[in-house]
CSV table of C-alpha atoms in Angstrom, one decimal:
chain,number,residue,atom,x,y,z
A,1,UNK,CA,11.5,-14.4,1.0
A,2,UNK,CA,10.4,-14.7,-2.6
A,3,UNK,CA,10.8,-12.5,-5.2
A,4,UNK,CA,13.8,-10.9,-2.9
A,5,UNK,CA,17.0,-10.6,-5.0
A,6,UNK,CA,19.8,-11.5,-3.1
A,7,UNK,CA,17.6,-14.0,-0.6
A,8,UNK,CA,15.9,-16.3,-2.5
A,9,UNK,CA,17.8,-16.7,-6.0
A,10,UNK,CA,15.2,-15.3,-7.9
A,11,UNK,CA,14.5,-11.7,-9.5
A,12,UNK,CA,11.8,-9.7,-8.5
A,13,UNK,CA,8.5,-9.3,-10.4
A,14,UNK,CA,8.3,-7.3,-13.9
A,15,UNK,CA,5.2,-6.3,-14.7
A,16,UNK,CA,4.3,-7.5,-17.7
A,17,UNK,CA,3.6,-3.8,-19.4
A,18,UNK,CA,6.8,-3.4,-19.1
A,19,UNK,CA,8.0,-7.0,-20.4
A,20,UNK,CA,5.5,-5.9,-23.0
A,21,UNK,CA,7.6,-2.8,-24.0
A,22,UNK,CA,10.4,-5.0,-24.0
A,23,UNK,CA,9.2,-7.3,-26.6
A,24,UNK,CA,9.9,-10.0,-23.9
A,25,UNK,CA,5.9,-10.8,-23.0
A,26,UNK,CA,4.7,-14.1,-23.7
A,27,UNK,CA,1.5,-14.7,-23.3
A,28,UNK,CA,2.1,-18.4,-21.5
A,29,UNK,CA,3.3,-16.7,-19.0
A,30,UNK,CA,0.5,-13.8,-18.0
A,31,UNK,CA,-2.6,-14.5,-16.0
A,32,UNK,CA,-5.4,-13.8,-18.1
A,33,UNK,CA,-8.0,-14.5,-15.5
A,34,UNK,CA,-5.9,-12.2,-13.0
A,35,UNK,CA,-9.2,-9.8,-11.5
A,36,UNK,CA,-10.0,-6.6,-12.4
A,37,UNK,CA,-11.8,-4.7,-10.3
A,38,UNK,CA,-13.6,-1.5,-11.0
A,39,UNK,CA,-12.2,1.3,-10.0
A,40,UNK,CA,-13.8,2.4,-7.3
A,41,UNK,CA,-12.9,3.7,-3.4
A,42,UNK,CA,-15.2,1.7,-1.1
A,43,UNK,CA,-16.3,3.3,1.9
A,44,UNK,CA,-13.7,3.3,5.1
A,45,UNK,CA,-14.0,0.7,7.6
A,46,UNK,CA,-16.5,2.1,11.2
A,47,UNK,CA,-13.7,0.2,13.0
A,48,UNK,CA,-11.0,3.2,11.8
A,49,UNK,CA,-10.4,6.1,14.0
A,50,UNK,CA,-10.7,9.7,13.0
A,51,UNK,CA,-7.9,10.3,11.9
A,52,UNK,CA,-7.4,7.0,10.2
A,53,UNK,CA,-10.4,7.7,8.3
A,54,UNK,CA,-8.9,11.3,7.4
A,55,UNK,CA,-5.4,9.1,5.9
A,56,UNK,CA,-7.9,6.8,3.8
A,57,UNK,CA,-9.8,9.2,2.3
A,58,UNK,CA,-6.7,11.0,1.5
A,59,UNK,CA,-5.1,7.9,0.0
A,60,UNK,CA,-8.2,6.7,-1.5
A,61,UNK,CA,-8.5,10.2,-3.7
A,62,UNK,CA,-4.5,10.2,-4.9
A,63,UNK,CA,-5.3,6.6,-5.7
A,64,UNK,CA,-8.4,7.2,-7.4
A,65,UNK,CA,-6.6,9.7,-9.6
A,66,UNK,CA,-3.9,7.4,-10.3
A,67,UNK,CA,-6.5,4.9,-11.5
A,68,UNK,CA,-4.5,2.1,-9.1
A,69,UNK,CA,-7.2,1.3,-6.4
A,70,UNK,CA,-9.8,-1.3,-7.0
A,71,UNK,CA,-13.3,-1.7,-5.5
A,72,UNK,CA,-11.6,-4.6,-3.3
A,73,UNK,CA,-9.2,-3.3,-2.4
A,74,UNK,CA,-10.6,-1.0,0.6
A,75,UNK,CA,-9.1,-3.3,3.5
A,76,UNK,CA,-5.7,-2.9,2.2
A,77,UNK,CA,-6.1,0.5,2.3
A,78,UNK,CA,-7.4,0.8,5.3
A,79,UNK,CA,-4.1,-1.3,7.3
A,80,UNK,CA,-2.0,1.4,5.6
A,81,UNK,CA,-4.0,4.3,7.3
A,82,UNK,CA,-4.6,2.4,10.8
A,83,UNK,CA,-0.3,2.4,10.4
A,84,UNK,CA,0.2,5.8,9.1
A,85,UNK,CA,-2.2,7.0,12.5
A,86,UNK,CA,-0.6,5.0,14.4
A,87,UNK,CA,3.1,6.3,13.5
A,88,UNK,CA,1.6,9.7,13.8
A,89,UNK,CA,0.4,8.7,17.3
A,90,UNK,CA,3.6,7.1,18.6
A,91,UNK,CA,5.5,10.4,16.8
A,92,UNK,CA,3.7,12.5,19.0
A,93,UNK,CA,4.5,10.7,22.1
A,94,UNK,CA,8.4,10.7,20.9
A,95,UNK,CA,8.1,14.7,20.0
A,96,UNK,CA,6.6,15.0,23.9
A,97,UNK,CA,8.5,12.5,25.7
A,98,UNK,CA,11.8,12.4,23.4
A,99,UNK,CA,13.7,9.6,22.2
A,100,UNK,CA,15.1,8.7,25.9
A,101,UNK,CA,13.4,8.3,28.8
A,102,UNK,CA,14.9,9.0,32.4
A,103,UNK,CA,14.2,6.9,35.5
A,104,UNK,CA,16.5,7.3,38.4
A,105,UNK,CA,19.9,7.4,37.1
A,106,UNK,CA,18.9,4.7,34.1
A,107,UNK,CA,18.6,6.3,30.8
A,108,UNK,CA,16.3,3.7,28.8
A,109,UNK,CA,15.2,4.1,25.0
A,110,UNK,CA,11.2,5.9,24.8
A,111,UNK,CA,9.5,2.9,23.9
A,112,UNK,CA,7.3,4.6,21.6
A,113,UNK,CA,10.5,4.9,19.3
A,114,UNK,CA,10.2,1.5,18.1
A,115,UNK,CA,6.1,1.5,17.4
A,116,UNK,CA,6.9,4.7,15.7
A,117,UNK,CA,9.5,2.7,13.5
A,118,UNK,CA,7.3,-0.5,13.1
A,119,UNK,CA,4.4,1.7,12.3
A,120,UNK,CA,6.3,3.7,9.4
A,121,UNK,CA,7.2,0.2,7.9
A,122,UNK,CA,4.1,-0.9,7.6
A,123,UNK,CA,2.8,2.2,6.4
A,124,UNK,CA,5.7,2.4,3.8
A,125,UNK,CA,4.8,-0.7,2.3
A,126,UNK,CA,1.5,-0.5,1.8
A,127,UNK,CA,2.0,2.7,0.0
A,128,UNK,CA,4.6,0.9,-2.1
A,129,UNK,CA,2.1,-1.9,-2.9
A,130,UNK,CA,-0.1,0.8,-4.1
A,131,UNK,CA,2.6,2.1,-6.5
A,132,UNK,CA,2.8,5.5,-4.3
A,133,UNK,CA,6.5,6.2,-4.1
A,134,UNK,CA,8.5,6.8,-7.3
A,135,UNK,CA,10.8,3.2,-7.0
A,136,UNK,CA,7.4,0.9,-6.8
A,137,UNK,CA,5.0,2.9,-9.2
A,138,UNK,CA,6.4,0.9,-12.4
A,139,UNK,CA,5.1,-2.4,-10.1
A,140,UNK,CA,1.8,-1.7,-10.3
A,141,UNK,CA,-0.9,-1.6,-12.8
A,142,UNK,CA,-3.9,1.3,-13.3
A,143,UNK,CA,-6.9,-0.7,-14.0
A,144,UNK,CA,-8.8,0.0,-17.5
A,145,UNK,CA,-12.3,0.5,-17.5
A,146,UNK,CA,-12.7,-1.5,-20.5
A,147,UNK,CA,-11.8,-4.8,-18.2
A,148,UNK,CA,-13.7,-4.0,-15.8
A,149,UNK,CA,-17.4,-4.8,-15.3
A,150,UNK,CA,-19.2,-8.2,-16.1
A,151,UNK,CA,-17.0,-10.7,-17.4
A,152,UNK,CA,-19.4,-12.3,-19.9
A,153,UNK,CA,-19.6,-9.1,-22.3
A,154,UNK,CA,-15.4,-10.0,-23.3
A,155,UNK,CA,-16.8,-13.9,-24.0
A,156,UNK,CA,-19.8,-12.0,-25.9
A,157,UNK,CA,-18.0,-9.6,-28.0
């Protein structure tokens, strides 16, 4: 996997505010034509249950006020609360039904323990590739309103 220390060779990412602080930017190396989307919460997807819509909104106001979530970036958002309702569905099945099942004399693993467990991974890294756990916030950049908006007015200026 790239950017995996220990799998591929390589170190992971900086960011380059931190390389910045550093004294260790150079400018050759940053994307100056990376986007920059306004910040902005679009409007949840009609395809997201109740609840799911519930998560996103929820999401979408921590992230507004952390000034990480984009205008584009509602579809991203939306995976991580599809995953977050459906952990919390399979959760409530393994609360019910426990983490064994019984049939006969067999004694068989629920198998709503691993979509619970496949469902909190997702969810747990799409909140990290929002910045929204303490190890993955210094990953990600808030976006400046300055940037934002029609990208003439910087050639302009």
């Amino acid at each position: 996997m790239a950017g995996t220390k220990g799998r591929s060779g390589g170190q992971n990412r900086i960011p380059d505010e931190i390389k910045a602080r550093k004294g260790t930017l150079k400018p050759s190396r940053t994307n100056s034509k990376a986007p920059r989307p306004a910040v902005k919460l679009a409007a949840p997807p009609r395809w997201l249950t109740e609840r799911a819509t519930s998560i996103y909104r929820r999401l979408g106001l921590a992230l507004l006020e952390l000034r990480v979530i984009g205008s584009s970036d509602g579809e991203a958002l939306a995976l991580a609360a599809h995953a977050g309702d459906e952990f919390l569905q399979a959760d409530e099945l393994v609360q019910r039904d426990g983490i064994t099942l019984t049939r006969g004399s067999t004694i068989y693993k629920n198998p709503a323990v691993s979509i619970r467990e496949s469902a909190w991974k997702r969810y747990r890294d799409a909140l990290r590739s929002f910045g929204m756990d303490p190890q993955s916030r210094d990953g990600v950049r808030t976006i400046d309103e300055s940037d934002t908006g029609d990208p003439t007015a910087r050639y302009f200026q």
